[in-house]
Tab-separated table of C-alpha atoms and ligand atoms in Angstrom:
chain	number	residue	atom	x	y	z
A	1	MET	CA	99.697	108.647	124.622
A	2	ALA	CA	101.039	109.453	128.088
A	3	ASP	CA	100.596	113.185	127.365
A	4	VAL	CA	96.977	112.741	126.170
A	5	ALA	CA	96.126	110.629	129.289
A	6	ALA	CA	97.694	113.231	131.608
A	7	ARG	CA	95.809	116.043	130.032
A	8	CYS	CA	92.665	114.037	130.761
A	9	GLY	CA	93.609	113.978	134.391
A	10	ALA	CA	95.195	110.557	134.576
A	11	LYS	CA	98.132	109.879	136.843
A	12	VAL	CA	100.490	108.247	134.396
A	13	ALA	CA	103.271	105.806	135.215
A	14	LYS	CA	105.507	105.328	132.104
A	15	VAL	CA	107.181	102.015	131.217
A	16	GLU	CA	109.868	102.702	128.791
A	17	ALA	CA	112.104	100.694	126.581
A	18	PRO	CA	115.206	101.820	124.670
A	19	TRP	CA	114.145	103.146	121.264
A	20	GLY	CA	113.778	100.204	118.777
A	21	GLN	CA	113.187	97.668	121.532
A	22	ILE	CA	109.842	96.200	122.466
A	23	ILE	CA	108.113	96.640	125.887
A	24	GLU	CA	108.754	93.270	127.659
A	25	PRO	CA	106.010	91.765	129.761
A	26	GLY	CA	108.459	91.611	132.663
A	27	GLN	CA	108.647	95.363	132.677
A	28	ILE	CA	104.849	95.598	132.910
A	29	ALA	CA	104.782	93.034	135.709
A	30	GLU	CA	107.306	95.029	137.604
A	31	ALA	CA	105.394	98.271	137.065
A	32	LEU	CA	102.168	96.597	138.313
A	33	LYS	CA	103.830	95.297	141.537
A	34	ASN	CA	102.763	98.183	143.711
A	35	ARG	CA	100.085	99.772	141.562
A	36	ARG	CA	96.400	99.161	140.667
A	37	PRO	CA	95.950	101.213	137.550
A	38	LYS	CA	92.563	101.574	135.793
A	39	VAL	CA	94.189	101.184	132.413
A	40	VAL	CA	97.305	99.618	130.896
A	41	ALA	CA	98.045	101.138	127.482
A	42	VAL	CA	100.563	100.031	124.788
A	43	VAL	CA	101.456	101.062	121.349
A	44	HIS	CA	101.334	97.792	119.251
A	45	ALA	CA	103.336	98.931	116.159
A	46	GLU	CA	105.671	101.653	117.037
A	47	THR	CA	105.984	103.986	114.003
A	48	SER	CA	108.823	105.971	115.533
A	49	THR	CA	111.159	102.921	115.887
A	50	GLY	CA	109.879	100.137	113.714
A	51	ALA	CA	109.255	97.716	116.597
A	52	LEU	CA	106.236	95.463	117.051
A	53	THR	CA	105.402	94.710	120.686
A	54	PRO	CA	103.670	91.314	121.286
A	55	VAL	CA	100.784	92.147	123.671
A	56	GLU	CA	99.003	89.001	124.628
A	57	GLU	CA	100.980	88.435	127.812
A	58	ILE	CA	100.801	92.194	128.643
A	59	SER	CA	97.031	92.019	128.336
A	60	ARG	CA	96.862	89.079	130.755
A	61	LEU	CA	99.017	90.964	133.260
A	62	ALA	CA	96.766	94.101	132.957
A	63	HIS	CA	93.634	92.063	133.588
A	64	ASP	CA	95.144	90.148	136.475
A	65	ALA	CA	95.869	93.553	138.020
A	66	GLY	CA	92.221	94.582	137.537
A	67	ALA	CA	92.999	97.027	134.763
A	68	LEU	CA	91.506	97.523	131.371
A	69	PHE	CA	93.862	96.923	128.440
A	70	LEU	CA	94.111	99.652	125.803
A	71	LEU	CA	95.976	99.126	122.479
A	72	ASP	CA	97.148	101.704	119.858
A	73	THR	CA	96.901	99.944	116.522
A	74	VAL	CA	97.275	103.007	114.294
A	75	THR	CA	100.133	101.454	112.302
A	76	SER	CA	99.316	97.776	112.750
A	77	LEU	CA	95.718	97.580	111.530
A	78	GLY	CA	95.654	96.036	108.018
A	79	GLY	CA	99.463	95.546	107.948
A	80	CYS	CA	99.928	92.693	110.346
A	81	PRO	CA	97.769	90.515	112.651
A	82	VAL	CA	95.630	92.516	115.142
A	83	ARG	CA	93.574	90.011	117.116
A	84	ILE	CA	91.656	92.134	119.586
A	85	ASP	CA	89.308	89.340	120.746
A	86	ASP	CA	92.020	86.681	121.123
A	87	TRP	CA	94.222	89.158	122.940
A	88	GLN	CA	91.327	90.440	125.086
A	89	VAL	CA	91.882	94.080	124.227
A	90	ASP	CA	89.314	96.325	126.039
A	91	ALA	CA	89.861	99.464	124.031
A	92	VAL	CA	91.540	99.829	120.665
A	93	TYR	CA	91.949	102.726	118.309
A	94	SER	CA	93.474	102.966	114.882
A	95	GLY	CA	93.761	105.305	111.937
A	96	THR	CA	92.606	105.012	108.348
A	97	GLN	CA	95.640	106.559	106.741
A	98	LYS	CA	98.260	103.849	107.255
A	99	CYS	CA	97.815	100.290	106.167
A	100	LEU	CA	94.224	100.737	105.219
A	101	SER	CA	95.441	103.259	102.637
A	102	CYS	CA	92.444	105.520	103.159
A	103	PRO	CA	92.504	109.269	103.454
A	104	PRO	CA	93.201	110.421	107.114
A	105	GLY	CA	90.353	111.721	109.180
A	106	LEU	CA	88.702	108.846	111.021
A	107	ALA	CA	89.964	106.807	114.028
A	108	PRO	CA	88.262	103.348	113.929
A	109	VAL	CA	87.665	102.211	117.566
A	110	SER	CA	86.513	99.137	119.289
A	111	LEU	CA	85.530	98.651	122.865
A	112	SER	CA	84.919	95.493	124.916
A	113	GLY	CA	81.769	94.904	126.964
A	114	ARG	CA	84.002	95.338	130.059
A	115	ALA	CA	85.164	98.732	128.873
A	116	LEU	CA	81.582	99.938	128.063
A	117	GLU	CA	80.438	98.759	131.521
A	118	VAL	CA	83.179	100.800	133.200
A	119	ALA	CA	82.102	103.828	131.173
A	120	ALA	CA	78.355	103.239	131.967
A	121	LYS	CA	79.198	103.014	135.675
A	122	ARG	CA	80.961	106.352	135.844
A	123	LYS	CA	79.735	108.614	138.668
A	124	THR	CA	80.877	111.753	136.987
A	125	LYS	CA	80.702	112.761	133.403
A	126	VAL	CA	83.687	112.142	131.205
A	127	GLN	CA	85.489	115.486	130.522
A	128	SER	CA	85.210	115.028	126.694
A	129	TRP	CA	81.726	115.485	125.390
A	130	TYR	CA	82.727	114.357	121.856
A	131	LEU	CA	84.396	111.131	123.144
A	132	ASP	CA	81.690	110.271	125.754
A	133	VAL	CA	81.090	106.647	124.690
A	134	ASN	CA	77.717	106.653	126.509
A	135	LEU	CA	76.472	109.428	124.355
A	136	LEU	CA	78.054	107.747	121.294
A	137	ALA	CA	76.318	104.500	122.163
A	138	SER	CA	72.896	106.129	121.913
A	139	TYR	CA	73.890	107.656	118.542
A	140	TRP	CA	75.258	104.435	117.137
A	141	GLY	CA	72.593	102.220	118.618
A	142	GLN	CA	68.957	101.784	117.649
A	143	GLU	CA	67.855	105.097	119.359
A	144	ARG	CA	69.872	107.267	116.900
A	145	VAL	CA	69.951	110.139	119.422
A	146	TYR	CA	71.792	113.062	117.776
A	147	HIS	CA	75.340	113.463	118.974
A	148	HIS	CA	77.438	114.786	116.111
A	149	THR	CA	77.404	115.199	112.360
A	150	ALA	CA	79.165	111.985	110.973
A	151	PRO	CA	81.775	112.711	108.284
A	152	ILE	CA	79.825	110.783	105.639
A	153	SER	CA	82.397	111.296	102.819
A	154	MET	CA	85.128	109.695	105.148
A	155	ASN	CA	82.881	106.780	105.828
A	156	TYR	CA	82.485	106.249	102.072
A	157	ALA	CA	86.222	106.394	101.640
A	158	LEU	CA	86.745	103.894	104.525
A	159	HIS	CA	84.086	101.665	103.077
A	160	GLU	CA	85.984	101.594	99.730
A	161	ALA	CA	89.351	101.011	101.493
A	162	LEU	CA	87.912	98.059	103.373
A	163	ARG	CA	86.279	96.725	100.251
A	164	LEU	CA	89.677	96.689	98.565
A	165	LEU	CA	91.206	95.063	101.653
A	166	LEU	CA	88.541	92.319	101.560
A	167	GLU	CA	89.053	91.827	97.865
A	168	GLU	CA	92.711	91.169	98.539
A	169	GLY	CA	92.075	89.177	101.657
A	170	LEU	CA	93.153	90.310	105.053
A	171	GLU	CA	95.657	87.539	105.526
A	172	ASN	CA	97.007	88.096	101.965
A	173	ARG	CA	97.472	91.807	102.818
A	174	TRP	CA	99.466	90.793	105.945
A	175	LYS	CA	101.586	88.418	103.841
A	176	ARG	CA	102.234	91.136	101.272
A	177	HIS	CA	103.554	93.461	103.896
A	178	GLN	CA	105.794	90.675	105.259
A	179	ARG	CA	107.105	89.924	101.853
A	180	MET	CA	107.829	93.580	101.009
A	181	HIS	CA	109.696	93.930	104.354
A	182	GLY	CA	111.817	90.839	103.483
A	183	LEU	CA	112.583	92.247	100.026
A	184	LEU	CA	113.510	95.658	101.404
A	185	ARG	CA	115.675	94.082	104.065
A	186	LYS	CA	117.598	91.970	101.562
A	187	GLY	CA	118.094	95.124	99.391
A	188	ILE	CA	119.325	97.324	102.123
A	189	GLU	CA	121.579	94.596	103.484
A	190	ALA	CA	123.105	94.286	99.963
A	191	LEU	CA	123.881	98.028	100.276
A	192	GLY	CA	125.734	97.328	103.542
A	193	LEU	CA	122.936	98.801	105.744
A	194	ARG	CA	120.574	97.109	108.302
A	195	ILE	CA	117.230	97.294	109.986
A	196	VAL	CA	117.843	98.604	113.562
A	197	ALA	CA	114.738	97.574	115.395
A	198	GLN	CA	114.960	94.604	117.764
A	199	GLU	CA	115.591	91.330	115.871
A	200	GLY	CA	112.495	89.110	115.789
A	201	HIS	CA	110.213	92.119	116.378
A	202	GLN	CA	110.724	94.176	113.359
A	203	LEU	CA	107.702	95.846	111.843
A	204	TRP	CA	106.922	94.970	108.229
A	205	GLN	CA	105.210	98.241	107.444
A	206	LEU	CA	107.772	100.663	108.963
A	207	ASN	CA	111.415	99.959	108.439
A	208	ALA	CA	114.008	101.654	110.510
A	209	VAL	CA	117.085	101.602	108.287
A	210	SER	CA	120.602	102.461	109.725
A	211	VAL	CA	122.318	105.533	108.327
A	212	PRO	CA	125.952	104.700	107.526
A	213	GLU	CA	128.798	106.609	109.293
A	214	GLY	CA	129.633	109.822	107.468
A	215	VAL	CA	126.490	109.948	105.341
A	216	ASP	CA	124.427	113.185	105.347
A	217	GLU	CA	121.127	111.746	106.624
A	218	ALA	CA	118.963	114.727	105.736
A	219	GLY	CA	120.824	115.290	102.419
A	220	VAL	CA	119.942	111.706	101.228
A	221	ARG	CA	116.315	112.308	102.111
A	222	LYS	CA	116.245	115.536	100.255
A	223	LYS	CA	117.895	113.974	97.161
A	224	LEU	CA	115.439	111.111	97.277
A	225	LEU	CA	112.545	113.572	97.268
A	226	ASN	CA	113.950	115.994	94.737
A	227	ASP	CA	115.464	113.542	92.223
A	228	HIS	CA	113.237	110.494	92.682
A	229	SER	CA	109.950	111.876	94.152
A	230	ILE	CA	110.332	109.398	97.084
A	231	GLU	CA	109.702	110.661	100.603
A	232	ILE	CA	110.885	108.734	103.666
A	233	GLY	CA	110.890	109.611	107.318
A	234	ALA	CA	113.641	110.929	109.509
A	235	GLY	CA	114.625	109.317	112.851
A	236	LEU	CA	112.948	110.800	115.909
A	237	GLY	CA	114.175	111.386	119.531
A	238	PRO	CA	117.331	109.427	120.219
A	239	LEU	CA	117.283	107.950	116.677
A	240	LYS	CA	117.399	111.363	115.004
A	241	GLY	CA	120.165	111.383	112.382
A	242	LYS	CA	120.757	107.648	112.981
A	243	ILE	CA	117.897	106.047	110.996
A	244	TRP	CA	115.625	106.522	107.983
A	245	ARG	CA	112.068	105.427	108.463
A	246	VAL	CA	110.809	103.630	105.332
A	247	GLY	CA	107.047	103.161	105.242
A	248	LEU	CA	105.596	100.252	103.226
A	249	MET	CA	101.943	100.566	104.184
A	250	GLY	CA	98.903	99.383	102.356
A	251	GLU	CA	98.896	100.301	98.712
A	252	THR	CA	102.500	101.435	98.816
A	253	ALA	CA	103.812	98.000	99.843
A	254	THR	CA	104.556	96.752	96.367
A	255	GLU	CA	107.577	95.039	94.745
A	256	ALA	CA	107.823	97.887	92.173
A	257	ASN	CA	108.013	100.539	94.944
A	258	VAL	CA	110.590	98.591	97.032
A	259	ASN	CA	112.828	98.028	93.907
A	260	ARG	CA	112.446	101.688	92.898
A	261	PHE	CA	113.327	102.812	96.425
A	262	LEU	CA	116.370	100.642	96.574
A	263	SER	CA	117.871	101.783	93.334
A	264	ALA	CA	117.010	105.421	94.226
A	265	LEU	CA	118.755	104.943	97.606
A	266	ALA	CA	121.793	103.376	96.033
A	267	ASP	CA	121.938	106.405	93.653
A	268	CYS	CA	121.751	108.900	96.594
A	269	LEU	CA	124.402	107.029	98.600
A	270	LYS	CA	126.883	107.387	95.676
A	271	GLY	CA	126.875	111.153	96.625
B	1	PLP	C1	101.522	104.538	116.494
B	1	PLP	C2	100.808	105.821	116.235
B	1	PLP	N1	99.837	106.188	117.120
B	1	PLP	C3	99.158	107.366	116.897
B	1	PLP	C4	99.468	108.191	115.903
B	1	PLP	C5	98.591	109.402	115.718
B	1	PLP	O1	97.754	109.304	114.661
B	1	PLP	P1	97.087	110.590	114.007
B	1	PLP	O2	98.220	111.394	113.315
B	1	PLP	O3	96.051	110.078	113.032
B	1	PLP	O4	96.565	111.369	115.125
B	1	PLP	C6	100.436	107.855	114.977
B	1	PLP	C7	100.666	108.650	113.832
B	1	PLP	O5	101.569	108.508	113.024
B	1	PLP	C8	101.098	106.602	115.208
B	1	PLP	O6	102.070	106.248	114.315
């Protein structure tokens, strides 16, 4: 996100936490002491580390500092509560391919009136023609001014994914993700492993599982894939070689999948 913003010409000040820990509101308050940024941006559900950052307080701090609040909900949407109105999020983007269980290709977005107003009042044109929300507003609105060719097949796919979500019920889907996380957690603890993300802020849909000392991290993933047709993620950055990332997103978050994974993992750990 920092890289994208910098490429768009933003001067970015990063607020960082140790991998697996959340961004604390106090860190944001500290960073805002001597700055008046236009935007404060946070990743809600951190897919790389399995931590879920609570954002309500951060949103308040951003607004008090006169900034817009931007939230990445790529991994959270559909898997756990995302309350963009309650949390006063000004700009939010997500993906279709995670907890909505839809093919990849679209990025659902939502913008507050405040964010649209900032865009409308720009004195210069935004550098991206495709992501110019003023042009998009004329296309999406009543005028239907041509802007781009909509990927209709993707829209149908998203429509079906959302229909299935509503059939299950949004809150039921959150609860299912929570239950499957609990089941996985119990199972891996029985194997002597643990979830490494910060206690109390562990994501339900992405589980960062500790790799035991002396175990060949990549070898276990390879065996899981070759012998059991189960693919899990490797650790990234400082967590490389130390964790496995087990996604339980959308349609994949089922009791049968969790149990199958646990018995396959136990088999792979035997050597
Ligand atoms: C939290 C988060 N943000 C953004 C992205 C980027 O999404 P995409 O791969 O659809 O560009 C990902 C991808 O995994 C992600 O996990």
